[in-house]
Amino acid sequence: MLSIVERCTDQKVKEIFMTQTSRSHTESVSSGLPSLQHKATGRPYPNKTRPLASGPRKFGYAIVGLGGYAVNQILPAFADCQHARLAALVSGSQEKMRRLGKQYGIEENHLYSYEDYDRIAEDPDIDAVYIILPNSLHAEFTIRAFEAGKHVLCEKPMAVTLEECQRMIAAGKKAGKELMIGYRCHFDPLTHKAMAIARGHDLGALRMLKTTISHMLDPADPLGQWRLNAKLSGGGSLMDIGIYGINASRYLLNDEPVEVRASFAPKEKSLFKEVESTILWTMFYRSGVISEGSSSYDACMTSHFSLIGEKAFLDLDPATSYWANKVSLRQSGYTQTWSASMFDIEKLNQFSAQLDYLPISIAKGKLETATAEEGMQDIRLIQAIYESARSGRAVATDWSR
Ligand code: NAD
């Protein structure tokens, strides 16, 4: 079998892996999944703002948008990366960008405003951009990155319409560059454990899935206010956090629904004028499985998935947290008794593993998870759920037919 270096057709990425062959990355390179080198060192209270040590050439990312998620989760995660490094910053705030540039050792010539973003084309240190902007800006900044000849990692939701998703995919194909979506849970070993159980024999035939995800949107927090603006967000809690439940229903059931039905909460706080806070949906599968999901911006923080089979019950609680996910398998007896096995899996840094996955996939010539097609299918299902909630009717989702 050809090695990753021999297979790689992207010359720049090939050089990265050639300089790293002496390091023992075989395990993570072969699967692309987190290895023990993605250890979650010292988090969730990170203070990893030191400049990154210089070493062999790594895959350079420009981070586009320096809001809460970028600053608190993604920038510190480069410290635990094996193949990726922070190469540039793109922001609307010169002051914030200079400050973070200093913290992370990024020189002034690698700092870009949104207006001069297209100049990244001339920056050889940037191999990819990571777009962490409000949802409705994902398509524009992805397409501009492809036109600049860069690969793209784009946050979820991929975009706000199906048509935007199609344009992003077409632009990537035209540029010959990869498009990956920021589905970080795919890089959490706990999610992998849950997937393995869901696809194994422990649960017996699958019957029901329930995904619940919520948090309180803080009206006083200036960051995140775009989430209440339909033009910038494309939707409410479903678009932002309910999407985790939609995506999980696909990776846990390994199936696509044929019909959805949905309802908005009948009464909403006045804060939610343009987008929904709370929504409930049901998805029906040809196999007879039913999956029920809900999301809310007006309830305490939950992220709870449960998959119920004829023999046992798989519980993820929390299911999508940054550092504390838990998976258990419960068997029930006929006499009101339950036994639960909790899986104790070492916590690894899902953010770093996600950042490393793109260069590994480019080198291997194929992205196997968190693909643009997966992102687009989630948007298609979200649109069907909205259509059902607005019309009060069931919506067919059997698009393959
Ligand atoms: P945020 O409000 O904290 O940051 C948004 C950033 O975009 C800010 O720096 C803001 O200045 C900038 N921005 C640029 N143009 C803007 C405009 N026209 N209006 C408003 N802001 C503008 O948001 P966030 O929580 O960092 O979310 C950003 C993206 O990351 C979203 O797509 C969100 O879905 C995604 N996200 C993903 C996760 C995850 O776990 N994968 C977690 C949080 C956020």
Tab-separated table of C-alpha atoms and ligand atoms in Angstrom:
chain	number	residue	atom	x	y	z
A	1	MET	CA	0.000	0.000	0.000
A	2	LEU	CA	1.244	3.507	-0.838
A	3	SER	CA	2.232	5.704	2.103
A	4	ILE	CA	0.403	8.924	2.842
A	5	VAL	CA	3.313	10.884	1.320
A	6	GLU	CA	3.317	8.787	-1.852
A	7	ARG	CA	-0.442	9.170	-2.287
A	8	CYS	CA	-0.626	12.914	-1.637
A	9	THR	CA	-1.266	14.981	-4.782
A	10	ASP	CA	-1.234	18.416	-3.115
A	11	GLN	CA	2.456	19.366	-3.340
A	12	LYS	CA	2.424	21.731	-0.350
A	13	VAL	CA	0.658	19.267	1.926
A	14	LYS	CA	2.972	16.503	0.726
A	15	GLU	CA	5.954	18.551	1.897
A	16	ILE	CA	4.338	18.888	5.330
A	17	PHE	CA	4.051	15.145	5.747
A	18	MET	CA	7.518	14.541	4.292
A	19	THR	CA	9.016	16.710	7.039
A	20	GLN	CA	7.064	14.803	9.659
A	21	THR	CA	7.722	11.216	8.711
A	22	SER	CA	10.228	10.761	11.499
A	23	ARG	CA	7.548	11.486	14.071
A	24	SER	CA	5.330	8.727	15.382
A	25	HIS	CA	2.001	9.840	13.978
A	26	THR	CA	1.073	6.607	12.304
A	27	GLU	CA	-2.006	5.952	14.412
A	28	SER	CA	-3.708	9.296	13.901
A	29	VAL	CA	-2.618	9.660	10.279
A	30	SER	CA	-4.069	6.320	9.326
A	31	SER	CA	-7.499	7.055	10.807
A	32	GLY	CA	-7.509	10.848	11.046
A	33	LEU	CA	-9.139	10.455	14.450
A	34	PRO	CA	-7.789	11.785	17.727
A	35	SER	CA	-4.665	10.078	18.976
A	36	LEU	CA	-3.188	10.199	22.442
A	37	GLN	CA	-1.214	13.228	21.322
A	38	HIS	CA	-4.513	15.128	21.270
A	39	LYS	CA	-4.642	14.846	25.048
A	40	ALA	CA	-6.837	17.507	26.616
A	41	THR	CA	-4.063	18.992	28.695
A	42	GLY	CA	-5.260	21.145	31.504
A	43	ARG	CA	-8.562	22.213	29.982
A	44	PRO	CA	-11.411	23.260	30.257
A	45	TYR	CA	-9.729	26.304	31.745
A	46	PRO	CA	-7.088	26.918	29.120
A	47	ASN	CA	-4.333	29.418	29.309
A	48	LYS	CA	-2.484	28.268	26.257
A	49	THR	CA	-1.787	31.559	24.658
A	50	ARG	CA	1.946	31.108	24.198
A	51	PRO	CA	3.426	31.455	20.716
A	52	LEU	CA	3.639	28.051	19.082
A	53	ALA	CA	7.015	26.383	19.035
A	54	SER	CA	8.674	26.355	15.639
A	55	GLY	CA	9.356	22.938	14.153
A	56	PRO	CA	8.715	21.125	10.924
A	57	ARG	CA	6.464	22.874	8.400
A	58	LYS	CA	2.833	22.439	9.450
A	59	PHE	CA	-0.455	23.029	7.634
A	60	GLY	CA	-1.248	26.738	8.093
A	61	TYR	CA	-4.734	27.969	8.919
A	62	ALA	CA	-6.073	31.516	8.725
A	63	ILE	CA	-8.822	31.928	11.321
A	64	VAL	CA	-11.625	34.068	9.909
A	65	GLY	CA	-13.718	35.749	12.617
A	66	LEU	CA	-12.428	36.202	16.163
A	67	GLY	CA	-15.588	35.748	18.227
A	68	GLY	CA	-16.288	33.555	21.227
A	69	TYR	CA	-15.744	30.150	19.674
A	70	ALA	CA	-12.613	31.116	17.738
A	71	VAL	CA	-10.903	32.813	20.674
A	72	ASN	CA	-11.889	30.469	23.490
A	73	GLN	CA	-11.765	27.068	21.785
A	74	ILE	CA	-10.010	27.107	18.426
A	75	LEU	CA	-6.975	29.361	18.918
A	76	PRO	CA	-5.832	27.522	22.094
A	77	ALA	CA	-6.376	24.156	20.369
A	78	PHE	CA	-3.455	24.688	17.966
A	79	ALA	CA	-1.122	23.971	20.889
A	80	ASP	CA	-2.270	20.315	20.849
A	81	CYS	CA	-2.099	19.887	17.040
A	82	GLN	CA	0.353	17.562	15.352
A	83	HIS	CA	0.013	18.729	11.755
A	84	ALA	CA	-1.771	22.098	11.893
A	85	ARG	CA	-0.621	25.524	12.992
A	86	LEU	CA	-2.050	29.003	13.224
A	87	ALA	CA	-0.720	31.033	10.275
A	88	ALA	CA	-2.946	34.123	9.999
A	89	LEU	CA	-5.921	35.986	11.463
A	90	VAL	CA	-8.815	37.717	9.692
A	91	SER	CA	-11.035	40.108	11.641
A	92	GLY	CA	-13.022	43.335	11.533
A	93	SER	CA	-11.255	44.596	14.651
A	94	GLN	CA	-7.627	45.678	14.171
A	95	GLU	CA	-7.174	46.082	17.918
A	96	LYS	CA	-8.371	42.548	18.770
A	97	MET	CA	-6.423	41.035	15.894
A	98	ARG	CA	-3.151	42.756	16.915
A	99	ARG	CA	-3.629	41.666	20.524
A	100	LEU	CA	-4.278	38.037	19.587
A	101	GLY	CA	-1.537	38.186	16.957
A	102	LYS	CA	0.920	39.145	19.702
A	103	GLN	CA	-0.314	36.379	22.009
A	104	TYR	CA	-0.013	33.698	19.339
A	105	GLY	CA	3.109	34.983	17.586
A	106	ILE	CA	1.420	35.977	14.316
A	107	GLU	CA	3.240	38.790	12.537
A	108	GLU	CA	1.506	41.891	11.147
A	109	ASN	CA	1.905	40.743	7.530
A	110	HIS	CA	-0.400	37.791	8.317
A	111	LEU	CA	-3.238	39.919	9.745
A	112	TYR	CA	-6.116	40.652	7.346
A	113	SER	CA	-9.327	42.656	7.499
A	114	TYR	CA	-12.526	41.326	5.881
A	115	GLU	CA	-12.007	43.862	3.079
A	116	ASP	CA	-8.482	42.742	2.187
A	117	TYR	CA	-9.246	39.055	2.869
A	118	ASP	CA	-8.688	38.184	-0.802
A	119	ARG	CA	-4.983	39.038	-0.376
A	120	ILE	CA	-4.593	35.688	1.413
A	121	ALA	CA	-4.076	34.362	-2.138
A	122	GLU	CA	-0.536	35.801	-1.976
A	123	ASP	CA	0.254	34.392	1.479
A	124	PRO	CA	2.052	31.043	1.051
A	125	ASP	CA	1.879	30.339	4.803
A	126	ILE	CA	-1.907	29.911	4.549
A	127	ASP	CA	-2.974	26.470	3.333
A	128	ALA	CA	-6.595	26.714	4.524
A	129	VAL	CA	-9.023	29.129	6.112
A	130	TYR	CA	-11.250	28.238	9.042
A	131	ILE	CA	-14.473	30.250	8.835
A	132	ILE	CA	-15.982	31.030	12.257
A	133	LEU	CA	-18.370	33.818	11.275
A	134	PRO	CA	-22.150	34.244	11.627
A	135	ASN	CA	-23.903	31.603	9.541
A	136	SER	CA	-25.037	33.727	6.605
A	137	LEU	CA	-21.410	34.757	5.907
A	138	HIS	CA	-20.147	31.185	5.561
A	139	ALA	CA	-20.916	30.869	1.846
A	140	GLU	CA	-19.333	34.175	0.782
A	141	PHE	CA	-16.111	33.653	2.767
A	142	THR	CA	-15.815	30.025	1.656
A	143	ILE	CA	-16.155	30.917	-2.000
A	144	ARG	CA	-13.663	33.787	-1.695
A	145	ALA	CA	-11.190	31.406	-0.016
A	146	PHE	CA	-11.505	28.920	-2.864
A	147	GLU	CA	-10.954	31.756	-5.357
A	148	ALA	CA	-7.776	32.563	-3.410
A	149	GLY	CA	-6.655	28.941	-3.866
A	150	LYS	CA	-7.088	27.793	-0.248
A	151	HIS	CA	-8.739	24.758	1.357
A	152	VAL	CA	-11.661	25.514	3.715
A	153	LEU	CA	-12.845	24.332	7.113
A	154	CYS	CA	-16.221	26.012	7.646
A	155	GLU	CA	-18.186	26.055	10.882
A	156	LYS	CA	-21.603	24.428	11.175
A	157	PRO	CA	-24.211	25.116	9.922
A	158	MET	CA	-22.530	24.926	6.517
A	159	ALA	CA	-24.702	27.773	5.176
A	160	VAL	CA	-28.235	29.086	5.497
A	161	THR	CA	-29.725	27.787	2.238
A	162	LEU	CA	-29.357	24.723	0.085
A	163	GLU	CA	-28.454	26.876	-2.881
A	164	GLU	CA	-25.514	28.379	-0.921
A	165	CYS	CA	-24.302	24.870	-0.023
A	166	GLN	CA	-24.381	23.900	-3.692
A	167	ARG	CA	-22.417	27.020	-4.698
A	168	MET	CA	-19.789	26.321	-2.002
A	169	ILE	CA	-19.330	22.736	-3.196
A	170	ALA	CA	-19.104	23.853	-6.830
A	171	ALA	CA	-16.496	26.521	-5.961
A	172	GLY	CA	-14.383	23.934	-4.108
A	173	LYS	CA	-14.528	21.548	-7.053
A	174	LYS	CA	-13.568	24.325	-9.469
A	175	ALA	CA	-10.593	25.295	-7.292
A	176	GLY	CA	-9.611	21.654	-6.689
A	177	LYS	CA	-9.651	22.311	-2.925
A	178	GLU	CA	-11.300	20.514	0.025
A	179	LEU	CA	-14.299	21.744	1.993
A	180	MET	CA	-14.762	20.359	5.501
A	181	ILE	CA	-17.502	21.305	7.990
A	182	GLY	CA	-16.766	21.954	11.683
A	183	TYR	CA	-18.565	18.954	13.133
A	184	ARG	CA	-16.202	18.688	16.113
A	185	CYS	CA	-18.131	15.830	17.795
A	186	HIS	CA	-16.894	13.555	15.009
A	187	PHE	CA	-13.461	13.927	16.612
A	188	ASP	CA	-14.571	13.023	20.116
A	189	PRO	CA	-13.726	9.413	21.049
A	190	LEU	CA	-16.977	9.275	23.092
A	191	THR	CA	-19.021	9.943	19.944
A	192	HIS	CA	-17.101	7.139	18.242
A	193	LYS	CA	-17.867	4.797	21.107
A	194	ALA	CA	-21.568	5.678	20.778
A	195	MET	CA	-21.493	5.106	17.018
A	196	ALA	CA	-19.846	1.712	17.496
A	197	ILE	CA	-22.510	0.679	20.027
A	198	ALA	CA	-25.322	1.974	17.806
A	199	ARG	CA	-24.007	-0.099	14.897
A	200	GLY	CA	-23.232	-3.202	16.982
A	201	HIS	CA	-25.438	-5.843	18.592
A	202	ASP	CA	-25.808	-4.566	22.173
A	203	LEU	CA	-28.970	-2.546	21.578
A	204	GLY	CA	-30.799	-5.085	19.448
A	205	ALA	CA	-33.072	-3.667	16.751
A	206	LEU	CA	-33.251	0.119	17.049
A	207	ARG	CA	-36.630	1.627	17.942
A	208	MET	CA	-36.390	5.279	19.024
A	209	LEU	CA	-33.903	8.122	19.181
A	210	LYS	CA	-34.339	11.274	21.194
A	211	THR	CA	-32.072	14.334	20.915
A	212	THR	CA	-32.575	17.306	23.228
A	213	ILE	CA	-30.325	20.331	23.124
A	214	SER	CA	-30.774	23.718	24.709
A	215	HIS	CA	-29.206	26.671	26.423
A	216	MET	CA	-30.298	30.087	27.582
A	217	LEU	CA	-29.439	32.791	25.046
A	218	ASP	CA	-28.097	35.705	27.038
A	219	PRO	CA	-29.747	38.938	25.858
A	220	ALA	CA	-27.040	40.966	27.625
A	221	ASP	CA	-24.094	39.327	25.815
A	222	PRO	CA	-23.069	41.514	22.865
A	223	LEU	CA	-21.417	38.497	21.216
A	224	GLY	CA	-23.912	36.159	19.659
A	225	GLN	CA	-26.648	38.769	19.142
A	226	TRP	CA	-26.539	37.911	15.440
A	227	ARG	CA	-28.225	34.637	16.494
A	228	LEU	CA	-31.472	36.613	16.990
A	229	ASN	CA	-31.215	38.211	13.542
A	230	ALA	CA	-32.752	35.986	10.868
A	231	LYS	CA	-30.673	37.516	8.074
A	232	LEU	CA	-27.391	36.653	9.806
A	233	SER	CA	-28.357	33.369	11.462
A	234	GLY	CA	-30.733	31.827	8.932
A	235	GLY	CA	-32.832	30.477	11.817
A	236	GLY	CA	-32.991	30.037	15.573
A	237	SER	CA	-32.027	27.239	17.922
A	238	LEU	CA	-32.557	24.561	15.266
A	239	MET	CA	-29.963	26.086	12.935
A	240	ASP	CA	-27.473	26.716	15.749
A	241	ILE	CA	-27.729	23.785	18.181
A	242	GLY	CA	-30.603	21.571	17.009
A	243	ILE	CA	-28.299	20.759	14.082
A	244	TYR	CA	-26.260	18.567	16.471
A	245	GLY	CA	-29.347	16.405	16.988
A	246	ILE	CA	-30.021	16.230	13.243
A	247	ASN	CA	-26.418	15.263	12.542
A	248	ALA	CA	-26.427	12.719	15.408
A	249	SER	CA	-29.624	11.126	14.142
A	250	ARG	CA	-27.736	10.435	10.933
A	251	TYR	CA	-24.552	9.046	12.509
A	252	LEU	CA	-26.316	7.047	15.243
A	253	LEU	CA	-29.058	5.548	13.062
A	254	ASN	CA	-26.879	5.362	9.939
A	255	ASP	CA	-30.035	6.100	7.966
A	256	GLU	CA	-31.927	9.016	6.411
A	257	PRO	CA	-35.530	9.912	7.323
A	258	VAL	CA	-38.308	9.701	4.770
A	259	GLU	CA	-40.634	12.216	6.420
A	260	VAL	CA	-40.485	14.970	9.045
A	261	ARG	CA	-43.119	16.719	11.136
A	262	ALA	CA	-42.379	19.720	13.322
A	263	SER	CA	-43.896	22.421	15.531
A	264	PHE	CA	-42.666	25.694	16.951
A	265	ALA	CA	-43.341	26.337	20.650
A	266	PRO	CA	-46.735	28.051	20.798
A	267	LYS	CA	-45.543	30.910	22.984
A	268	GLU	CA	-42.166	32.629	22.779
A	269	LYS	CA	-40.499	35.417	24.774
A	270	SER	CA	-40.510	38.809	23.042
A	271	LEU	CA	-36.731	38.454	22.512
A	272	PHE	CA	-37.451	35.958	19.738
A	273	LYS	CA	-39.028	38.182	17.085
A	274	GLU	CA	-37.207	36.927	14.006
A	275	VAL	CA	-36.103	33.385	14.837
A	276	GLU	CA	-37.546	30.533	16.859
A	277	SER	CA	-36.344	29.811	20.347
A	278	THR	CA	-37.959	26.408	20.774
A	279	ILE	CA	-38.855	23.810	18.159
A	280	LEU	CA	-39.785	20.144	18.255
A	281	TRP	CA	-39.515	17.693	15.361
A	282	THR	CA	-40.105	14.042	14.571
A	283	MET	CA	-38.358	12.118	11.810
A	284	PHE	CA	-39.697	8.866	10.404
A	285	TYR	CA	-37.569	6.139	8.818
A	286	ARG	CA	-38.440	3.408	6.370
A	287	SER	CA	-37.196	0.850	8.964
A	288	GLY	CA	-39.946	1.959	11.370
A	289	VAL	CA	-37.536	3.819	13.680
A	290	ILE	CA	-38.755	7.179	14.998
A	291	SER	CA	-36.423	9.982	15.969
A	292	GLU	CA	-37.639	12.887	18.023
A	293	GLY	CA	-35.635	16.076	18.469
A	294	SER	CA	-35.990	19.401	20.205
A	295	SER	CA	-33.894	22.510	20.623
A	296	SER	CA	-34.328	25.682	22.621
A	297	TYR	CA	-32.598	28.973	23.394
A	298	ASP	CA	-34.842	29.406	26.414
A	299	ALA	CA	-33.999	26.512	28.717
A	300	CYS	CA	-31.063	25.448	30.872
A	301	MET	CA	-28.064	23.887	29.160
A	302	THR	CA	-28.750	20.325	28.039
A	303	SER	CA	-27.319	18.120	25.333
A	304	HIS	CA	-28.815	14.702	25.761
A	305	PHE	CA	-29.185	11.942	23.163
A	306	SER	CA	-30.765	8.573	23.901
A	307	LEU	CA	-31.001	5.691	21.508
A	308	ILE	CA	-33.404	2.951	22.513
A	309	GLY	CA	-33.217	-0.533	21.093
A	310	GLU	CA	-35.234	-3.630	21.878
A	311	LYS	CA	-32.527	-4.910	24.267
A	312	ALA	CA	-30.801	-1.840	25.717
A	313	PHE	CA	-30.561	1.900	25.912
A	314	LEU	CA	-27.603	4.076	24.859
A	315	ASP	CA	-27.351	7.358	26.661
A	316	LEU	CA	-25.118	10.339	25.813
A	317	ASP	CA	-25.405	12.950	28.519
A	318	PRO	CA	-23.926	15.376	27.836
A	319	ALA	CA	-23.633	14.461	24.184
A	320	THR	CA	-22.042	17.509	22.579
A	321	SER	CA	-20.106	19.265	25.328
A	322	TYR	CA	-16.599	20.555	24.718
A	323	TRP	CA	-14.885	18.455	27.398
A	324	ALA	CA	-17.316	16.388	29.450
A	325	ASN	CA	-19.271	14.019	27.211
A	326	LYS	CA	-20.443	10.784	28.792
A	327	VAL	CA	-21.750	7.586	27.257
A	328	SER	CA	-23.513	4.782	29.054
A	329	LEU	CA	-25.333	1.628	28.088
A	330	ARG	CA	-28.323	0.570	30.152
A	331	GLN	CA	-29.946	-2.801	30.192
A	332	SER	CA	-33.384	-3.120	31.673
A	333	GLY	CA	-34.876	-6.171	33.283
A	334	TYR	CA	-38.547	-7.037	33.385
A	335	THR	CA	-38.746	-6.258	37.082
A	336	GLN	CA	-38.014	-2.568	37.178
A	337	THR	CA	-34.248	-3.074	37.415
A	338	TRP	CA	-31.608	-1.383	35.397
A	339	SER	CA	-27.878	-1.929	35.110
A	340	ALA	CA	-25.722	0.732	33.547
A	341	SER	CA	-22.179	0.525	32.152
A	342	MET	CA	-20.434	3.836	31.976
A	343	PHE	CA	-17.582	3.991	29.476
A	344	ASP	CA	-14.473	5.547	30.840
A	345	ILE	CA	-12.612	6.862	27.826
A	346	GLU	CA	-9.700	9.234	28.043
A	347	LYS	CA	-10.718	12.775	27.134
A	348	LEU	CA	-8.946	13.986	24.020
A	349	ASN	CA	-8.933	17.403	22.416
A	350	GLN	CA	-11.628	17.258	19.723
A	351	PHE	CA	-10.763	20.752	18.425
A	352	SER	CA	-7.109	19.882	17.762
A	353	ALA	CA	-8.051	16.560	16.212
A	354	GLN	CA	-10.490	18.364	13.921
A	355	LEU	CA	-7.794	20.866	12.861
A	356	ASP	CA	-5.400	17.997	12.101
A	357	TYR	CA	-8.005	16.007	10.194
A	358	LEU	CA	-8.131	18.353	7.194
A	359	PRO	CA	-4.406	18.104	6.272
A	360	ILE	CA	-4.479	14.348	6.927
A	361	SER	CA	-7.483	13.975	4.616
A	362	ILE	CA	-5.950	16.130	1.899
A	363	ALA	CA	-2.830	13.989	2.050
A	364	LYS	CA	-4.927	10.826	1.832
A	365	GLY	CA	-6.962	12.337	-1.028
A	366	LYS	CA	-10.319	11.867	0.706
A	367	LEU	CA	-12.358	13.412	3.472
A	368	GLU	CA	-14.321	10.630	5.151
A	369	THR	CA	-16.272	12.549	7.759
A	370	ALA	CA	-17.499	16.119	8.312
A	371	THR	CA	-17.852	16.443	4.541
A	372	ALA	CA	-19.632	19.208	2.642
A	373	GLU	CA	-22.238	16.688	1.454
A	374	GLU	CA	-22.984	15.842	5.091
A	375	GLY	CA	-23.278	19.554	5.906
A	376	MET	CA	-25.606	20.073	2.959
A	377	GLN	CA	-27.875	17.168	3.913
A	378	ASP	CA	-28.255	18.641	7.429
A	379	ILE	CA	-29.314	21.964	5.876
A	380	ARG	CA	-31.777	20.157	3.612
A	381	LEU	CA	-33.346	18.424	6.645
A	382	ILE	CA	-33.411	21.664	8.646
A	383	GLN	CA	-35.250	23.387	5.784
A	384	ALA	CA	-37.781	20.523	5.686
A	385	ILE	CA	-38.315	20.836	9.468
A	386	TYR	CA	-38.910	24.583	9.137
A	387	GLU	CA	-41.310	23.974	6.263
A	388	SER	CA	-43.287	21.495	8.351
A	389	ALA	CA	-43.367	23.775	11.413
A	390	ARG	CA	-44.602	26.700	9.292
A	391	SER	CA	-47.177	24.757	7.276
A	392	GLY	CA	-48.329	22.349	9.986
A	393	ARG	CA	-47.973	19.519	7.464
A	394	ALA	CA	-45.676	16.501	7.165
A	395	VAL	CA	-42.840	17.037	4.667
A	396	ALA	CA	-41.389	14.183	2.608
A	397	THR	CA	-37.589	13.934	2.870
A	398	ASP	CA	-37.028	10.889	0.720
A	399	TRP	CA	-34.977	12.850	-1.796
A	400	SER	CA	-33.046	9.856	-3.029
A	401	ARG	CA	-36.198	8.504	-4.705
B	1	NAD	P1	-19.633	35.170	18.048
B	1	NAD	O1	-20.747	36.152	18.011
B	1	NAD	O2	-18.943	34.919	19.335
B	1	NAD	O3	-18.515	35.575	16.975
B	1	NAD	C1	-18.847	35.981	15.665
B	1	NAD	C2	-17.685	36.763	15.090
B	1	NAD	O4	-18.040	37.176	13.770
B	1	NAD	C3	-17.381	38.057	15.894
B	1	NAD	O5	-15.982	38.180	16.021
B	1	NAD	C4	-17.933	39.153	15.004
B	1	NAD	O6	-17.222	40.376	15.140
B	1	NAD	C5	-17.717	38.547	13.615
B	1	NAD	N1	-18.551	39.144	12.567
B	1	NAD	C6	-18.124	39.421	11.334
B	1	NAD	N2	-19.090	39.967	10.603
B	1	NAD	C7	-20.165	40.051	11.390
B	1	NAD	C8	-21.468	40.545	11.187
B	1	NAD	N3	-21.872	41.041	10.015
B	1	NAD	N4	-22.322	40.477	12.223
B	1	NAD	C9	-21.949	39.940	13.407
B	1	NAD	N5	-20.721	39.465	13.654
B	1	NAD	C10	-19.828	39.522	12.643
B	1	NAD	O7	-20.189	33.813	17.460
B	1	NAD	P2	-19.600	32.373	17.664
B	1	NAD	O8	-20.301	31.713	18.782
B	1	NAD	O9	-18.122	32.404	17.667
B	1	NAD	O10	-20.143	31.650	16.330
B	1	NAD	C11	-19.480	31.824	15.077
B	1	NAD	C12	-19.722	30.570	14.225
B	1	NAD	O11	-19.169	29.461	14.894
B	1	NAD	C13	-21.203	30.233	13.986
B	1	NAD	O12	-21.367	29.738	12.691
B	1	NAD	C14	-21.503	29.152	14.996
B	1	NAD	O13	-22.507	28.258	14.560
B	1	NAD	C15	-20.165	28.455	15.077
B	1	NAD	N6	-19.944	27.828	16.389
B	1	NAD	C16	-19.635	26.507	16.433
B	1	NAD	C17	-19.448	25.885	17.633
B	1	NAD	C18	-19.064	24.425	17.673
B	1	NAD	O14	-19.044	23.845	18.764
B	1	NAD	N7	-18.743	23.813	16.534
B	1	NAD	C19	-19.567	26.595	18.822
B	1	NAD	C20	-19.876	27.951	18.772
B	1	NAD	C21	-20.063	28.560	17.532
